Tab-separated table of C-alpha atoms and ligand atoms in Angstrom:
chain	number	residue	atom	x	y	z
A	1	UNK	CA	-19.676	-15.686	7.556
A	2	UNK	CA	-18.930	-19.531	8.390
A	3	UNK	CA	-22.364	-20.382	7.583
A	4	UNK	CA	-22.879	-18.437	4.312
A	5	UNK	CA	-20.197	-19.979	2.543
A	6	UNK	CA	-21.583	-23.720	4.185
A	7	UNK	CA	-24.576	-22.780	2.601
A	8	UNK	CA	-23.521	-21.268	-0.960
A	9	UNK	CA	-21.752	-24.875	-1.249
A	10	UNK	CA	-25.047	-26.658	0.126
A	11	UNK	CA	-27.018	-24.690	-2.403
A	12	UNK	CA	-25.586	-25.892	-5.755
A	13	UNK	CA	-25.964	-29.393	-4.300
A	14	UNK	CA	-22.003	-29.946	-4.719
A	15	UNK	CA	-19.209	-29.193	-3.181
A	16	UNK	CA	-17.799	-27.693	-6.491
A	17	UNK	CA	-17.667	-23.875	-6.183
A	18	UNK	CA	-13.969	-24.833	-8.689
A	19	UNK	CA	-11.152	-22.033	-8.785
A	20	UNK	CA	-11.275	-19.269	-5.904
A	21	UNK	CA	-8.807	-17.192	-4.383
A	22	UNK	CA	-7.191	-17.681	-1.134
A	23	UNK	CA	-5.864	-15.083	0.927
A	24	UNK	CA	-3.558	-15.273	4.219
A	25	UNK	CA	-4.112	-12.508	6.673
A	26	UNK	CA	-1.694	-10.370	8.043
A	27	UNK	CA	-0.918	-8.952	11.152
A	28	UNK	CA	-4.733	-9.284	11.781
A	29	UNK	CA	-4.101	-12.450	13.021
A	30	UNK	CA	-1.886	-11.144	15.628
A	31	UNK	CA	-4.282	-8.392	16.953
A	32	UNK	CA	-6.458	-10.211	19.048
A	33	UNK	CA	-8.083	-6.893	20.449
A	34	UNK	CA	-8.995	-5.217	17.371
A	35	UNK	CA	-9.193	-8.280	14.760
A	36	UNK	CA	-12.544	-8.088	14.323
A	37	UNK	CA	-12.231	-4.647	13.209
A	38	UNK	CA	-9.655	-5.486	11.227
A	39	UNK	CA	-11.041	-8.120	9.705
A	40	UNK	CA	-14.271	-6.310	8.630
A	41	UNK	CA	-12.422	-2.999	6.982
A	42	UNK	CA	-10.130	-5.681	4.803
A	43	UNK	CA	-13.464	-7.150	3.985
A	44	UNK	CA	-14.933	-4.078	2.735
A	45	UNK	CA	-11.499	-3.172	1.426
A	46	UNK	CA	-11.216	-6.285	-1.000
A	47	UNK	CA	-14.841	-5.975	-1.956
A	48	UNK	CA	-13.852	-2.292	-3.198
A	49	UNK	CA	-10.938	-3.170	-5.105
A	50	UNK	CA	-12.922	-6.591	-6.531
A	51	UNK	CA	-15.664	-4.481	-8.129
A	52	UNK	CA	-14.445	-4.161	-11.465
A	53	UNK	CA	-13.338	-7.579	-11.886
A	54	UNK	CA	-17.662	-9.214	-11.567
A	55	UNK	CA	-19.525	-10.564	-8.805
A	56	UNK	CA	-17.353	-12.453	-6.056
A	57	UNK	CA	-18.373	-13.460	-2.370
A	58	UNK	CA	-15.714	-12.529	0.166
A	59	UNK	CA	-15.790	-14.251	3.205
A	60	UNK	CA	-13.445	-15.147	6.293
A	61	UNK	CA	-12.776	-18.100	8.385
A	62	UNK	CA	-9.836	-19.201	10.213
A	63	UNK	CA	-7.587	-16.047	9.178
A	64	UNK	CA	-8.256	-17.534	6.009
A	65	UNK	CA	-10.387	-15.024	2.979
A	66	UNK	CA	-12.371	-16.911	0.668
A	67	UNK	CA	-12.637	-14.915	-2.969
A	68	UNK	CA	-15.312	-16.809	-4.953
A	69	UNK	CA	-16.050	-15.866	-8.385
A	70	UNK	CA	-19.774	-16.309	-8.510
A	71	UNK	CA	-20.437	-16.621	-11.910
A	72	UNK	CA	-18.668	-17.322	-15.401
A	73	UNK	CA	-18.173	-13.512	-16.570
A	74	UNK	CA	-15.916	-12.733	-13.204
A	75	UNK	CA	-12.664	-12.228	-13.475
A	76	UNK	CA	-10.202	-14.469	-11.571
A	77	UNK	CA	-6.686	-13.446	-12.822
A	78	UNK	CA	-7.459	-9.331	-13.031
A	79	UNK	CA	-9.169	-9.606	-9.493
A	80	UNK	CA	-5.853	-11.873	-8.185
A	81	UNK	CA	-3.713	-9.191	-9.925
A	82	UNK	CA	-5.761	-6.279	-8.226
A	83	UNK	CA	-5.950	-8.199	-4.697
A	84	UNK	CA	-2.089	-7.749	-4.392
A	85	UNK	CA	-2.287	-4.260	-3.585
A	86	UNK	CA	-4.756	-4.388	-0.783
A	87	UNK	CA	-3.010	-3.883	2.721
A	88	UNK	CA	-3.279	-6.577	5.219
A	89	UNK	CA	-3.072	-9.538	2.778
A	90	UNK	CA	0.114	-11.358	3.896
A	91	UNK	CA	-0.112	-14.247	1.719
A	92	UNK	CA	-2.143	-15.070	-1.603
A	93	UNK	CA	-2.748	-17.900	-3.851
A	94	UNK	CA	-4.996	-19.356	-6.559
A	95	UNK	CA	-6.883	-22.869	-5.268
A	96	UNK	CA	-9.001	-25.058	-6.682
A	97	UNK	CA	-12.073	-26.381	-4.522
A	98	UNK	CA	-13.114	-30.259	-4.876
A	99	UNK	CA	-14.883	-32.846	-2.685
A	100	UNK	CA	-13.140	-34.393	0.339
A	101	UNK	CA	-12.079	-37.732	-0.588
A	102	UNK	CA	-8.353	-38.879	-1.327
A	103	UNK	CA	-9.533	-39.370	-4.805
A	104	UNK	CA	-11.162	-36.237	-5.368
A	105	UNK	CA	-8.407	-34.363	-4.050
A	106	UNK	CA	-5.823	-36.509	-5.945
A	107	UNK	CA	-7.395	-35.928	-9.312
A	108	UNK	CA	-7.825	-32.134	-9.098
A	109	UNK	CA	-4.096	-31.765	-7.855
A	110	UNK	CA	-3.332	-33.960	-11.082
A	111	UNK	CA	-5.171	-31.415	-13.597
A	112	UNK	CA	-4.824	-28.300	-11.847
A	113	UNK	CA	-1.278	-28.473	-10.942
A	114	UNK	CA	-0.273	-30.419	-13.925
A	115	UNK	CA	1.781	-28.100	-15.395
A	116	UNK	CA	4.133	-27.169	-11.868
A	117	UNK	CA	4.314	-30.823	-11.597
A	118	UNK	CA	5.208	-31.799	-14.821
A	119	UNK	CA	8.118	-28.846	-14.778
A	120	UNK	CA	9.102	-29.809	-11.233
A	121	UNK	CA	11.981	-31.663	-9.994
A	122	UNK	CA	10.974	-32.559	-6.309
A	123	UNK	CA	7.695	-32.255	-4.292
A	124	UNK	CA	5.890	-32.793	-1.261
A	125	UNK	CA	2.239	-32.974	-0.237
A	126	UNK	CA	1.147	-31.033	3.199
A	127	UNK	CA	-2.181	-31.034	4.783
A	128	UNK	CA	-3.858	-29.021	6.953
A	129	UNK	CA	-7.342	-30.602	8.444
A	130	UNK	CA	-9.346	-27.792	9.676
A	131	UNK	CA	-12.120	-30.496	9.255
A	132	UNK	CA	-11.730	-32.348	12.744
A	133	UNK	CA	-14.071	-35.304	11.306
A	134	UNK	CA	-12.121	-36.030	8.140
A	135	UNK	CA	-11.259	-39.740	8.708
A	136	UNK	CA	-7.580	-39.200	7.697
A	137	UNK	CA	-5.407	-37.650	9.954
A	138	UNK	CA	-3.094	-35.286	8.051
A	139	UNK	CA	-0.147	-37.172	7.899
A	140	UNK	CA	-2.118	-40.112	6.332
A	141	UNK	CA	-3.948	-37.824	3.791
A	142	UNK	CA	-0.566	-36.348	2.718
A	143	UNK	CA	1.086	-40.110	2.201
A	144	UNK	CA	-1.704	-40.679	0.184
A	145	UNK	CA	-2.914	-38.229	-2.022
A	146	UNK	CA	1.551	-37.303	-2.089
A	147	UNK	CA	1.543	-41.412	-2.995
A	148	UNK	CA	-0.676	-41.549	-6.192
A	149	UNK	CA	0.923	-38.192	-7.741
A	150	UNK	CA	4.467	-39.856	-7.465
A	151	UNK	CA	3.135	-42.593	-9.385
A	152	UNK	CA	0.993	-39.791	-11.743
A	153	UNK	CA	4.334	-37.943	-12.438
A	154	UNK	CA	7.365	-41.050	-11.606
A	155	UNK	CA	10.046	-38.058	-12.177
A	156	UNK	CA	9.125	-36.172	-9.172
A	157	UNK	CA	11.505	-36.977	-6.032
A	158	UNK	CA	10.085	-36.457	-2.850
A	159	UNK	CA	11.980	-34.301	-0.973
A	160	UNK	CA	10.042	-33.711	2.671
A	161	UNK	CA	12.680	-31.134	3.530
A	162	UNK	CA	13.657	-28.528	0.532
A	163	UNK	CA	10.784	-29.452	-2.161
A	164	UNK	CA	10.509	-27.401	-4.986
A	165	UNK	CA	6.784	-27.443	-4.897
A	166	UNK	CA	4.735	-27.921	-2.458
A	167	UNK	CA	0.779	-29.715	-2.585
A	168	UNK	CA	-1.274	-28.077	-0.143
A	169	UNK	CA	-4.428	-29.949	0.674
A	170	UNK	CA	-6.750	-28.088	3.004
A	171	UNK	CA	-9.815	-29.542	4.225
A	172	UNK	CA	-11.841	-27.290	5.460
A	173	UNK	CA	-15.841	-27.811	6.838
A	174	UNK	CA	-17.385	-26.492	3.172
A	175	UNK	CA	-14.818	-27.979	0.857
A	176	UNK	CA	-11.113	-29.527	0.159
A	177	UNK	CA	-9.430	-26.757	-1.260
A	178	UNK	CA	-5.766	-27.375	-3.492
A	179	UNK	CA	-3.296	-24.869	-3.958
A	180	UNK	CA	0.731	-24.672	-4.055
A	181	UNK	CA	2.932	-22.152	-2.550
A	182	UNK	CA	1.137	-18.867	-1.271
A	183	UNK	CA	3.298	-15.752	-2.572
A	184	UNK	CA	3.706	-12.823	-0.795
A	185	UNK	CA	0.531	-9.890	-0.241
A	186	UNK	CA	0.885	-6.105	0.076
A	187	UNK	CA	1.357	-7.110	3.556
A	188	UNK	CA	0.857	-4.253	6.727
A	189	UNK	CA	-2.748	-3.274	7.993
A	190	UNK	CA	-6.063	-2.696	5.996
A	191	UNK	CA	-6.095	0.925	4.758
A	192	UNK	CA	-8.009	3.292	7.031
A	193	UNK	CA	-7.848	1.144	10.115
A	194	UNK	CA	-5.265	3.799	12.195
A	195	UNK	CA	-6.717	7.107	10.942
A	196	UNK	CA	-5.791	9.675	8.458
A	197	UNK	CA	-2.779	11.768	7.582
A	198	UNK	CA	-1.868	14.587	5.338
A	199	UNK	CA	0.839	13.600	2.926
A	200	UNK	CA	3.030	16.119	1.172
A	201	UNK	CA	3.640	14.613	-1.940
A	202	UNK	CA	5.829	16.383	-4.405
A	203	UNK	CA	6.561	14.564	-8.136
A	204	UNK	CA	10.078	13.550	-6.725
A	205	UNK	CA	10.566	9.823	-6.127
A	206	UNK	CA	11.130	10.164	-2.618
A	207	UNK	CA	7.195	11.233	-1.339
A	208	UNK	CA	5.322	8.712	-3.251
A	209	UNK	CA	7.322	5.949	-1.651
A	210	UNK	CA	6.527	7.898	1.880
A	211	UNK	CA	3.431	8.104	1.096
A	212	UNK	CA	3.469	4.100	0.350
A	213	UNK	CA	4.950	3.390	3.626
A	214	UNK	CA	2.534	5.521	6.144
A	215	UNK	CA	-0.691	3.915	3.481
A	216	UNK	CA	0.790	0.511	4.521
A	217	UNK	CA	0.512	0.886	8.349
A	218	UNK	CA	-3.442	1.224	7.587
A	219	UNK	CA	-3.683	5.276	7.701
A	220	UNK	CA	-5.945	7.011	4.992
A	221	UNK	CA	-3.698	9.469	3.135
A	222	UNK	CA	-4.862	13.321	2.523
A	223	UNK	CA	-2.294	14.266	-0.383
A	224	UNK	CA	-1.123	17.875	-0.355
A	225	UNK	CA	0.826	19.407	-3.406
A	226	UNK	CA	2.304	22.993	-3.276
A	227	UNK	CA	2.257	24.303	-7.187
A	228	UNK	CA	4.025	27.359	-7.965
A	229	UNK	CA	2.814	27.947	-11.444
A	230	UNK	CA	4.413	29.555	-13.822
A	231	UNK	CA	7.290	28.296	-12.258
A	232	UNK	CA	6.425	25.423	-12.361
A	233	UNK	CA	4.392	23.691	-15.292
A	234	UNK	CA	1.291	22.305	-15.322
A	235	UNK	CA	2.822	18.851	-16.266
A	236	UNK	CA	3.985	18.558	-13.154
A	237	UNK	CA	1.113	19.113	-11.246
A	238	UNK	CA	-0.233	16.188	-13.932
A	239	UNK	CA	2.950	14.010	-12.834
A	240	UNK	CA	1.825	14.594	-8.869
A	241	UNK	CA	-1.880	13.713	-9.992
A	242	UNK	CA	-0.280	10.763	-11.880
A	243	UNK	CA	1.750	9.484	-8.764
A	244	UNK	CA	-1.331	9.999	-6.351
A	245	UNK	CA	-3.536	7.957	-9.114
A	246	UNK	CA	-0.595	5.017	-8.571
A	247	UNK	CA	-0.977	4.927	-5.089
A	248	UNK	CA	-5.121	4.913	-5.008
A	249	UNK	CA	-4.123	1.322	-5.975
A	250	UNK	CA	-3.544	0.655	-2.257
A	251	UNK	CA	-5.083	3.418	-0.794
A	252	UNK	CA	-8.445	3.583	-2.441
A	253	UNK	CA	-9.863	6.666	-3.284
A	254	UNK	CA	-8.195	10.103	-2.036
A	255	UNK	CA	-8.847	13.657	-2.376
A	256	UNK	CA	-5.569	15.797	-3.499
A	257	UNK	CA	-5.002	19.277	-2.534
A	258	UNK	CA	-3.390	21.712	-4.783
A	259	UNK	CA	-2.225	24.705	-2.819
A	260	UNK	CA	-0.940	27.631	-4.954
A	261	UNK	CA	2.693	28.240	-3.481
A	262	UNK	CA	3.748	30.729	-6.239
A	263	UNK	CA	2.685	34.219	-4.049
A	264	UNK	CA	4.400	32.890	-0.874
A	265	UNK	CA	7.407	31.964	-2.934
A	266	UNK	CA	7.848	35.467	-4.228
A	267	UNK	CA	7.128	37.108	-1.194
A	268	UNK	CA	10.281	34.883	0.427
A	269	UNK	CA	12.083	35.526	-2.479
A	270	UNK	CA	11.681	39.533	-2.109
A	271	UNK	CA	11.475	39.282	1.474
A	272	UNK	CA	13.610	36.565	2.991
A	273	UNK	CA	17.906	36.366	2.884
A	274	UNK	CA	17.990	33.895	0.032
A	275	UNK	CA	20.317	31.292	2.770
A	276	UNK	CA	16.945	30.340	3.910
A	277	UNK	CA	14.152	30.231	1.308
A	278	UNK	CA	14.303	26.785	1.452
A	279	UNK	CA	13.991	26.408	5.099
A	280	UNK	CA	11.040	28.788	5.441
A	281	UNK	CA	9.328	27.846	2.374
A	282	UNK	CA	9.350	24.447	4.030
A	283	UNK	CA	8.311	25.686	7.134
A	284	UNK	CA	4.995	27.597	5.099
A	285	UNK	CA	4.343	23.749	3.859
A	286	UNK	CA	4.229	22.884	6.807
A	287	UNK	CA	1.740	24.915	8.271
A	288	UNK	CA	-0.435	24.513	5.346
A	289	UNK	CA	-0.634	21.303	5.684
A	290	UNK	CA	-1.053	21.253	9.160
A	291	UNK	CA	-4.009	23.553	8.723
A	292	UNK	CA	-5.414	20.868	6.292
A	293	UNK	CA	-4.989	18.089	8.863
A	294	UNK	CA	-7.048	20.311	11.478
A	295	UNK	CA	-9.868	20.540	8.550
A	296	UNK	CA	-9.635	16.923	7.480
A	297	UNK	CA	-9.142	15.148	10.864
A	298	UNK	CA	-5.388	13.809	10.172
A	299	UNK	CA	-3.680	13.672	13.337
A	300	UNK	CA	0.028	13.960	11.343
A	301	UNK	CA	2.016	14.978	8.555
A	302	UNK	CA	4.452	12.744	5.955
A	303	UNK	CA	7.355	13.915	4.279
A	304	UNK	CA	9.999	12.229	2.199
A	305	UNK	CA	12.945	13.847	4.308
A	306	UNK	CA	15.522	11.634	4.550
A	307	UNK	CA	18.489	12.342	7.138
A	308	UNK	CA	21.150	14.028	5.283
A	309	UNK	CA	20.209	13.796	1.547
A	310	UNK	CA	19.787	17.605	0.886
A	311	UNK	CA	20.841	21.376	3.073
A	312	UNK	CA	17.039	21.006	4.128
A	313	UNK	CA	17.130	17.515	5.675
A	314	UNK	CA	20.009	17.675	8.204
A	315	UNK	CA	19.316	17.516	11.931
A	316	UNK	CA	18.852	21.294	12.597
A	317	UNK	CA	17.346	21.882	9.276
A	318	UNK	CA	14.313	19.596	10.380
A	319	UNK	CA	14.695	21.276	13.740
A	320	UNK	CA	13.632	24.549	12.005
A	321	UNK	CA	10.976	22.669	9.802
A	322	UNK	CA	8.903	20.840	12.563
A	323	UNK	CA	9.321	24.314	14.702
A	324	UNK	CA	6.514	25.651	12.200
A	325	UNK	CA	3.760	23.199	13.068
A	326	UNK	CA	2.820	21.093	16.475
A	327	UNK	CA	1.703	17.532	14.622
A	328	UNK	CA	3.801	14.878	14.586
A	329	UNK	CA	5.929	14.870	11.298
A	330	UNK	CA	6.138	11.079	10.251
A	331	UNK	CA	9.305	10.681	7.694
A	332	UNK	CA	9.114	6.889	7.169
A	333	UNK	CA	12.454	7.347	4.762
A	334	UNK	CA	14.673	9.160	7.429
A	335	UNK	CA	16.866	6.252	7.601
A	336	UNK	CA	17.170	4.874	4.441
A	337	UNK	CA	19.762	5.148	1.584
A	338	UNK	CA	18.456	6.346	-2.130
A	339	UNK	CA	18.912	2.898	-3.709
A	340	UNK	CA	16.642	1.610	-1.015
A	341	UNK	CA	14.132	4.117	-1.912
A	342	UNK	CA	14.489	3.513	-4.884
A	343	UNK	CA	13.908	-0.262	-5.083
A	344	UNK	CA	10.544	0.487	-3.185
A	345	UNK	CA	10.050	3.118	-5.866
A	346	UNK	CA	10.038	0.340	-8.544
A	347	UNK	CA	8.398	-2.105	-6.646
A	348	UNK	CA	5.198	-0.233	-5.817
A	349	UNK	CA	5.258	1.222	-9.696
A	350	UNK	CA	5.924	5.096	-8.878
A	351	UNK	CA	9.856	4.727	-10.025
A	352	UNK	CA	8.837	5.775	-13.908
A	353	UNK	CA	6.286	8.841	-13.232
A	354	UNK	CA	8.595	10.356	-10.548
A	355	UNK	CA	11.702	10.609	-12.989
A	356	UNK	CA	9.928	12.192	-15.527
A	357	UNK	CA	11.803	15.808	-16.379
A	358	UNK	CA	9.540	18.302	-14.612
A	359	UNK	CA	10.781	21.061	-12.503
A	360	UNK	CA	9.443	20.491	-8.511
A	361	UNK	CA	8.454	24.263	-6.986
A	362	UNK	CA	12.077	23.891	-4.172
A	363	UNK	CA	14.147	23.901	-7.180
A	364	UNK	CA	12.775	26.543	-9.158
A	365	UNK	CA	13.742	28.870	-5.993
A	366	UNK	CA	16.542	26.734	-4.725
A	367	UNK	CA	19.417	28.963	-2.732
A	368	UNK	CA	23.238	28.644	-4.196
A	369	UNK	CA	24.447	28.340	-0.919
A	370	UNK	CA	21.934	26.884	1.907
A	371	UNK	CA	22.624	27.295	5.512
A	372	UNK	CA	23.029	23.437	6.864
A	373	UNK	CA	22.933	24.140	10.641
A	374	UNK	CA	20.576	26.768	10.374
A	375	UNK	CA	19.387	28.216	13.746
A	376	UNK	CA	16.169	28.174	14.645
A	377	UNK	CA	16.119	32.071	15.777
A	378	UNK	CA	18.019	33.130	12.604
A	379	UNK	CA	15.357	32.068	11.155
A	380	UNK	CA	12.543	33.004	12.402
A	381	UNK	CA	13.755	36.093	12.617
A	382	UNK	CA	14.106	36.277	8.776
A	383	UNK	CA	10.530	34.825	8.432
A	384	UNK	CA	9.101	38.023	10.390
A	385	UNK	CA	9.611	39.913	7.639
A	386	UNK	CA	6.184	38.173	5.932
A	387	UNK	CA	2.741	38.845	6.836
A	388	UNK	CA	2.788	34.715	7.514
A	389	UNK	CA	-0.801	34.438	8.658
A	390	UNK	CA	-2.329	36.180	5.759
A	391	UNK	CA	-0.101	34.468	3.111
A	392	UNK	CA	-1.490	30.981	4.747
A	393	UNK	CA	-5.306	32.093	4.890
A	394	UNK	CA	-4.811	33.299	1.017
A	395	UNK	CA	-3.103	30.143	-0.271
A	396	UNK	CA	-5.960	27.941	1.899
A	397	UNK	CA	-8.837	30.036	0.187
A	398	UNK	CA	-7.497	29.402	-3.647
A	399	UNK	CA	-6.367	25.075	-2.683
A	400	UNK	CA	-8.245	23.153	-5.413
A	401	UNK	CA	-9.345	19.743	-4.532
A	402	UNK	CA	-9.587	16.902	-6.842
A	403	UNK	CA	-11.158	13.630	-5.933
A	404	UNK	CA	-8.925	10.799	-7.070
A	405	UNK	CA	-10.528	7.090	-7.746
A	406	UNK	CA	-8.608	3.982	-8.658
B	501	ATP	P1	10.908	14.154	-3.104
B	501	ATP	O1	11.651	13.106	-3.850
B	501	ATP	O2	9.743	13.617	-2.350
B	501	ATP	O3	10.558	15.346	-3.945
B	501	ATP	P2	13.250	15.449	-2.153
B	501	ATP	O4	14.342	14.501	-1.873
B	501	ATP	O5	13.231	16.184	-3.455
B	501	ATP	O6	11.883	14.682	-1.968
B	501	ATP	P3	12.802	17.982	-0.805
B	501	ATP	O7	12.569	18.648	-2.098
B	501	ATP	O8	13.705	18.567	0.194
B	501	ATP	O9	13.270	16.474	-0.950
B	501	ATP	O10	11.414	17.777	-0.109
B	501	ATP	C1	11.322	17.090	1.090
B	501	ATP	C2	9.895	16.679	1.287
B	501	ATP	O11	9.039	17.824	1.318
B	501	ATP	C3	9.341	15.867	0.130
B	501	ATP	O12	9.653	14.502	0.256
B	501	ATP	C4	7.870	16.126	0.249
B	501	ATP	O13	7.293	15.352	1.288
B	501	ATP	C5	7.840	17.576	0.669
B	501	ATP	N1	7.742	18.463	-0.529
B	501	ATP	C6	8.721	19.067	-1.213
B	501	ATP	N2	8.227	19.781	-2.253
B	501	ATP	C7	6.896	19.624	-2.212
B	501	ATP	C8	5.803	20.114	-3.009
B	501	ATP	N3	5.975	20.895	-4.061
B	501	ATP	N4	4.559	19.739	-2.661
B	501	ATP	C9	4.339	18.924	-1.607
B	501	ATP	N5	5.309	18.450	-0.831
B	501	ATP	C10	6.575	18.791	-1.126
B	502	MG	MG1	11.679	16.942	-4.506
């Protein structure tokens, strides 16, 4: 990797390769066992997400990625835009390459950051020298190149503790590279580094941002939607498909599952005291989904439960849910408040879709008065009255699957 970039700089005679993309790595950095790993699925991961944007090299040194638009028609801004989304990207920031020389450096933090600096207040400069046989040592680069752009812009204070902008001036083996203040990445671990999971993803707001949160730990998602047309319309199965489309923005590509719930419903419905429809039409998701782990490789499920919020997400309630299937139930919310879910909501762009007025298949068949401290025997007791097994096998046989792409 080193050495391509070294020689993609060599090649065009210059050191000029102008405006590229920087990006921080996360966690990766951390990992010492697995960062190689790591490092190669973000690689593959940006490269994915970078493809409609033109032809860019990738590369990574020093926990450092390099994004470098390789020609004119590439586009910087829409592949910086797209390249917050990616997991494992802690920090991220437009830079502009130039030779390594004070003045060099000086003059492209004078034109590229012209505008910051002319808006800014205070300032410092800050160098990192990854160079080892750059005659300055950092300090001195800083003083200098920080020297001539008080003079370039005398209403700048210099404020070494709480500046308002900050000149970075890396000097790396290829290039000097000049940037201010990283923001924030998508932060967590590059998708599909910790295995898969089935998601059940409903078209509330609560599942999407589940969804989100399991994604961000690096696990592929396998979304799972129960439908119970006519109940339920079939703009809400669009809304799901909508939501799922939002979150192949940091997943990548995913297949959806669309398992008809409508037969099992009724057969609760007809079947079942109506104190528990919820609870064992929950514990029917369940197993479904678990049966579409086995078949996909997922080694757990993800719900949107979170403790308390409804009769079906108390203590024994998910007592009687995870009875119905051996995985390991992740519920990533099962501590948080609404507003916090919410604000996540917002933030990763689901918030709109999920409030959108279309019934979800548990309220269609919701029961006026829900047992909260269900027991588990009670329960399953009232479930024996279904031919469970056949129900599942006839609900797996109709699923529809629809491959989802950014
Ligand atoms: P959400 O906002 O995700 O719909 P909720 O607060 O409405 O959640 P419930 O309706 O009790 O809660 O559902 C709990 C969890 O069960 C959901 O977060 C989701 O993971 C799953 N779930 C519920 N309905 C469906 C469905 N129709 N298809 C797939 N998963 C579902
Ligand atoms: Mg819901």
């Amino acid at each position: 990797m080193t050495g391509r970039l070294f020689e993609l700089f060599n090649e065009k005679g210059v050191l000029f390769l102008d405006d590229v993309i920087l990006l921080k790595l996360g966690e990766l950095v951390l990992k010492g066992l697995n960062r190689r790993n790591f490092e190669d699925r973000l690689l593959r991961n940006i490269r994915r997400r970078l493809e409609p944007y033109g032809t860019f090299r990738v590369s990574a040194m020093q926990s450092t990625v390099y994004v470098e638009p390789l020609s004119e028609a590439s586009d910087l801004s829409g592949a910086y835009e797209a390249l917050k989304t990616v997991f494992g990207i802690a920090g991220m920031t437009l830079a502009r390459s130039c030779a390594k020389t004070v003045s060099a450096m000086t003059e492209t933090a004078k034109t590229y950051l012209n505008d910051i600096l002319t808006q800014a207040k205070s300032f410092k400069a800050e160098s990192r020298r990854a160079d080892k046989s750059f005659p300055l040592t950092s300090i001195q680069l800083s003083q200098q190149v920080g020297g001539a752009l008080h003079d370039a812009f005398p209403h700048l204070a210099v404020d070494v503790h709480r500046p308002e902008v900050t000149v970075y001036l890396e000097v790396r083996e290829t290039a000097a590279f000049v940037h201010t203040d990283p923001e924030p990445g998508a932060g967590g671990l590059p998708a599909g580094i910790n295995g898969r999971a089935v998601t059940l993803l409903s078209g509330g707001i609560d599942s999407p941002v589940s969804s989100y949160m399991i994604a961000k730990r690096g696990i592929e998602l396998i979304p799972v939607h129960f439908f119970s047309y006519p109940y339920t319309s079939l703009e809400a199965k669009e809304k799901v498909l909508s939501l799922a489309r939002i979150l192949t923005r940091y997943c990548g590509r995913m297949t959806v599952s669309i398992v008809p719930f409508t037969r099992i419903q009724e057969e609760i419905r007809k079947n079942c005291p109506e104190e528990y429809f919820t609870l064992i039409m929950r514990r029917f998701m369940m197993r479904i989904a678990q049966n579409i782990a086995e078949q996909t490789s997922a080694k757990a499920l993800v719900t949107g439960e979170s403790l308390g919020q409804v009769a079906s997400q108390t203590m024994e309630a998910l007592r009687v849910t995870e009875d119905a299937c051996e995985y390991p139930v992740l519920r990533p919310l099962i501590g948080m408040d609404k507003e916090e879910i919410v604000a996540i909501a917002r933030k990763i762009g689901t918030f709109s879709t999920s409030i959108l007025p279309y019934e979800d298949c548990c309220t269609v068949f919701t029961p006026r008065h829900p047992k909260t401290k269900p027991r588990l025997p009670d329960v399953r007791k009232a479930e024996a009255a279904l031919d469970t097994g056949l129900l599942i096998q006839e609900a797996l046989a109709a699923t529809e699957r629809m491959e989802l792409k950014l």
